Amino acid sequence: GWCPLSPTGAQTTQLLVEPPWRPAVLWDRVTLTCQGSGTAGATTWYRNGQRWGQEGSECLTVTESGTYTCDRPSTGHRPSVTVSNAQLVLQVPAQELLEGDTVTLRCRR
């Protein structure tokens, strides 16, 4: 179904997590988006190393916990994200954080 808008011009493959919190938790109804150079139709998804979901789909709605990987053959980079089924989790924003940044933490249960 729903795909978040992807920034254009990414040269490497990126895996976007929506909602944008890490660690991702199953009960957040997580959507993963694989973006980068190359054709969206060439996207292959894996869950725990096994092919998963619809071949060629840029987005994946997560229905089971596990480690998800997206592969775009043209970039040679296969990012992955783990979606946990933990009942209590301390989350941080999914973007890259640097020392000195102000960060909001979420304790969820």
PDB file of C-alpha atoms in Angstrom:
ATOM      1  CA  GLY A   1       0.000   0.000   0.000  1.00  0.00           C
ATOM      2  CA  TRP A   2       1.431   3.200   1.299  1.00  0.00           C
ATOM      3  CA  CYS A   3       4.970   4.347   0.440  1.00  0.00           C
ATOM      4  CA  PRO A   4       6.603   7.319   2.132  1.00  0.00           C
ATOM      5  CA  LEU A   5       8.215   9.812  -0.232  1.00  0.00           C
ATOM      6  CA  SER A   6      11.863   9.014  -0.884  1.00  0.00           C
ATOM      7  CA  PRO A   7      14.529  11.691  -1.236  1.00  0.00           C
ATOM      8  CA  THR A   8      15.896  11.606  -4.778  1.00  0.00           C
ATOM      9  CA  GLY A   9      19.519  11.203  -5.769  1.00  0.00           C
ATOM     10  CA  ALA A  10      20.540   8.604  -3.182  1.00  0.00           C
ATOM     11  CA  GLN A  11      23.514   6.764  -4.649  1.00  0.00           C
ATOM     12  CA  THR A  12      23.528   3.945  -2.132  1.00  0.00           C
ATOM     13  CA  THR A  13      20.671   1.732  -1.020  1.00  0.00           C
ATOM     14  CA  GLN A  14      18.909   2.986   2.111  1.00  0.00           C
ATOM     15  CA  LEU A  15      16.297   1.325   4.267  1.00  0.00           C
ATOM     16  CA  LEU A  16      13.777   3.790   5.717  1.00  0.00           C
ATOM     17  CA  VAL A  17      11.702   2.862   8.758  1.00  0.00           C
ATOM     18  CA  GLU A  18       8.255   4.361   9.377  1.00  0.00           C
ATOM     19  CA  PRO A  19       7.490   5.330  12.129  1.00  0.00           C
ATOM     20  CA  PRO A  20      11.108   6.584  12.339  1.00  0.00           C
ATOM     21  CA  TRP A  21      12.198   5.059  15.655  1.00  0.00           C
ATOM     22  CA  ARG A  22      14.828   2.477  16.542  1.00  0.00           C
ATOM     23  CA  PRO A  23      14.575  -0.231  17.613  1.00  0.00           C
ATOM     24  CA  ALA A  24      11.534  -0.861  15.450  1.00  0.00           C
ATOM     25  CA  VAL A  25       8.759  -2.802  17.185  1.00  0.00           C
ATOM     26  CA  LEU A  26       6.163  -4.985  15.529  1.00  0.00           C
ATOM     27  CA  TRP A  27       3.212  -3.370  17.315  1.00  0.00           C
ATOM     28  CA  ASP A  28       4.068   0.021  15.734  1.00  0.00           C
ATOM     29  CA  ARG A  29       2.789  -1.260  12.344  1.00  0.00           C
ATOM     30  CA  VAL A  30       6.176  -0.715  10.740  1.00  0.00           C
ATOM     31  CA  THR A  31       6.596   0.032   7.024  1.00  0.00           C
ATOM     32  CA  LEU A  32      10.013  -0.396   5.409  1.00  0.00           C
ATOM     33  CA  THR A  33      11.008   1.447   2.235  1.00  0.00           C
ATOM     34  CA  CYS A  34      14.000   0.453   0.117  1.00  0.00           C
ATOM     35  CA  GLN A  35      15.386   3.373  -1.850  1.00  0.00           C
ATOM     36  CA  GLY A  36      18.450   4.314  -3.820  1.00  0.00           C
ATOM     37  CA  SER A  37      19.824   4.214  -7.312  1.00  0.00           C
ATOM     38  CA  GLY A  38      18.692   1.541  -9.735  1.00  0.00           C
ATOM     39  CA  THR A  39      15.206   0.371 -10.551  1.00  0.00           C
ATOM     40  CA  ALA A  40      12.630   0.053  -7.791  1.00  0.00           C
ATOM     41  CA  GLY A  41      11.324  -3.016  -9.607  1.00  0.00           C
ATOM     42  CA  ALA A  42      14.629  -4.771  -8.947  1.00  0.00           C
ATOM     43  CA  THR A  43      14.128  -4.712  -5.157  1.00  0.00           C
ATOM     44  CA  THR A  44      14.306  -8.056  -3.342  1.00  0.00           C
ATOM     45  CA  TRP A  45      13.326  -8.363   0.325  1.00  0.00           C
ATOM     46  CA  TYR A  46      14.671 -10.905   2.796  1.00  0.00           C
ATOM     47  CA  ARG A  47      13.550 -11.813   6.306  1.00  0.00           C
ATOM     48  CA  ASN A  48      16.116 -13.685   8.393  1.00  0.00           C
ATOM     49  CA  GLY A  49      18.002 -14.455   5.177  1.00  0.00           C
ATOM     50  CA  GLN A  50      15.019 -15.911   3.294  1.00  0.00           C
ATOM     51  CA  ARG A  51      13.234 -14.186   0.407  1.00  0.00           C
ATOM     52  CA  TRP A  52      10.192 -12.376   1.731  1.00  0.00           C
ATOM     53  CA  GLY A  53       7.247 -10.376   0.468  1.00  0.00           C
ATOM     54  CA  GLN A  54       6.464  -9.240  -3.042  1.00  0.00           C
ATOM     55  CA  GLU A  55       9.340  -9.217  -5.512  1.00  0.00           C
ATOM     56  CA  GLY A  56       9.989  -5.761  -6.946  1.00  0.00           C
ATOM     57  CA  SER A  57       8.032  -3.845  -4.319  1.00  0.00           C
ATOM     58  CA  GLU A  58       9.786  -0.770  -2.916  1.00  0.00           C
ATOM     59  CA  CYS A  59       7.755  -0.941   0.329  1.00  0.00           C
ATOM     60  CA  LEU A  60       7.120  -3.697   2.816  1.00  0.00           C
ATOM     61  CA  THR A  61       4.604  -3.703   5.663  1.00  0.00           C
ATOM     62  CA  VAL A  62       6.045  -5.775   8.496  1.00  0.00           C
ATOM     63  CA  THR A  63       3.747  -8.476   9.894  1.00  0.00           C
ATOM     64  CA  GLU A  64       6.314 -10.628  11.712  1.00  0.00           C
ATOM     65  CA  SER A  65       9.345  -9.836  13.846  1.00  0.00           C
ATOM     66  CA  GLY A  66      12.783 -10.567  12.385  1.00  0.00           C
ATOM     67  CA  THR A  67      15.705  -9.013  10.539  1.00  0.00           C
ATOM     68  CA  TYR A  68      14.673  -7.516   7.193  1.00  0.00           C
ATOM     69  CA  THR A  69      17.100  -6.787   4.365  1.00  0.00           C
ATOM     70  CA  CYS A  70      16.487  -5.043   1.056  1.00  0.00           C
ATOM     71  CA  ASP A  71      18.633  -5.673  -1.995  1.00  0.00           C
ATOM     72  CA  ARG A  72      19.008  -3.454  -5.056  1.00  0.00           C
ATOM     73  CA  PRO A  73      21.550  -5.235  -7.257  1.00  0.00           C
ATOM     74  CA  SER A  74      22.959  -2.065  -8.809  1.00  0.00           C
ATOM     75  CA  THR A  75      24.282  -0.585  -5.545  1.00  0.00           C
ATOM     76  CA  GLY A  76      26.083  -3.536  -3.963  1.00  0.00           C
ATOM     77  CA  HIS A  77      24.785  -2.515  -0.530  1.00  0.00           C
ATOM     78  CA  ARG A  78      22.161  -4.492   1.402  1.00  0.00           C
ATOM     79  CA  PRO A  79      20.962  -2.552   4.464  1.00  0.00           C
ATOM     80  CA  SER A  80      18.987  -4.375   7.137  1.00  0.00           C
ATOM     81  CA  VAL A  81      16.791  -3.535  10.106  1.00  0.00           C
ATOM     82  CA  THR A  82      15.566  -5.698  12.966  1.00  0.00           C
ATOM     83  CA  VAL A  83      11.913  -5.490  13.987  1.00  0.00           C
ATOM     84  CA  SER A  84      11.443  -6.720  17.537  1.00  0.00           C
ATOM     85  CA  ASN A  85       8.377  -8.047  19.323  1.00  0.00           C
ATOM     86  CA  ALA A  86       9.692  -6.816  22.712  1.00  0.00           C
ATOM     87  CA  GLN A  87       7.069  -5.720  25.241  1.00  0.00           C
ATOM     88  CA  LEU A  88       9.237  -2.949  26.745  1.00  0.00           C
ATOM     89  CA  VAL A  89      11.550  -0.875  24.563  1.00  0.00           C
ATOM     90  CA  LEU A  90      13.624   2.311  24.795  1.00  0.00           C
ATOM     91  CA  GLN A  91      13.536   4.022  21.401  1.00  0.00           C
ATOM     92  CA  VAL A  92      15.642   6.750  19.794  1.00  0.00           C
ATOM     93  CA  PRO A  93      14.952   8.616  16.516  1.00  0.00           C
ATOM     94  CA  ALA A  94      16.040   6.568  13.505  1.00  0.00           C
ATOM     95  CA  GLN A  95      18.275   9.273  12.012  1.00  0.00           C
ATOM     96  CA  GLU A  96      22.029   9.372  12.544  1.00  0.00           C
ATOM     97  CA  LEU A  97      22.968  10.957  15.866  1.00  0.00           C
ATOM     98  CA  LEU A  98      26.158  12.841  16.693  1.00  0.00           C
ATOM     99  CA  GLU A  99      27.746  13.643  20.044  1.00  0.00           C
ATOM    100  CA  GLY A 100      26.195  16.796  21.474  1.00  0.00           C
ATOM    101  CA  ASP A 101      22.860  16.328  19.698  1.00  0.00           C
ATOM    102  CA  THR A 102      19.717  16.749  21.763  1.00  0.00           C
ATOM    103  CA  VAL A 103      17.756  13.522  21.529  1.00  0.00           C
ATOM    104  CA  THR A 104      14.259  12.483  22.578  1.00  0.00           C
ATOM    105  CA  LEU A 105      13.998   8.990  24.064  1.00  0.00           C
ATOM    106  CA  ARG A 106      10.745   7.043  24.232  1.00  0.00           C
ATOM    107  CA  CYS A 107      10.126   4.294  26.769  1.00  0.00           C
ATOM    108  CA  ARG A 108       7.288   2.189  25.370  1.00  0.00           C
ATOM    109  CA  ARG A 109       5.378  -0.771  26.729  1.00  0.00           C
TER     110      ARG A 109
END
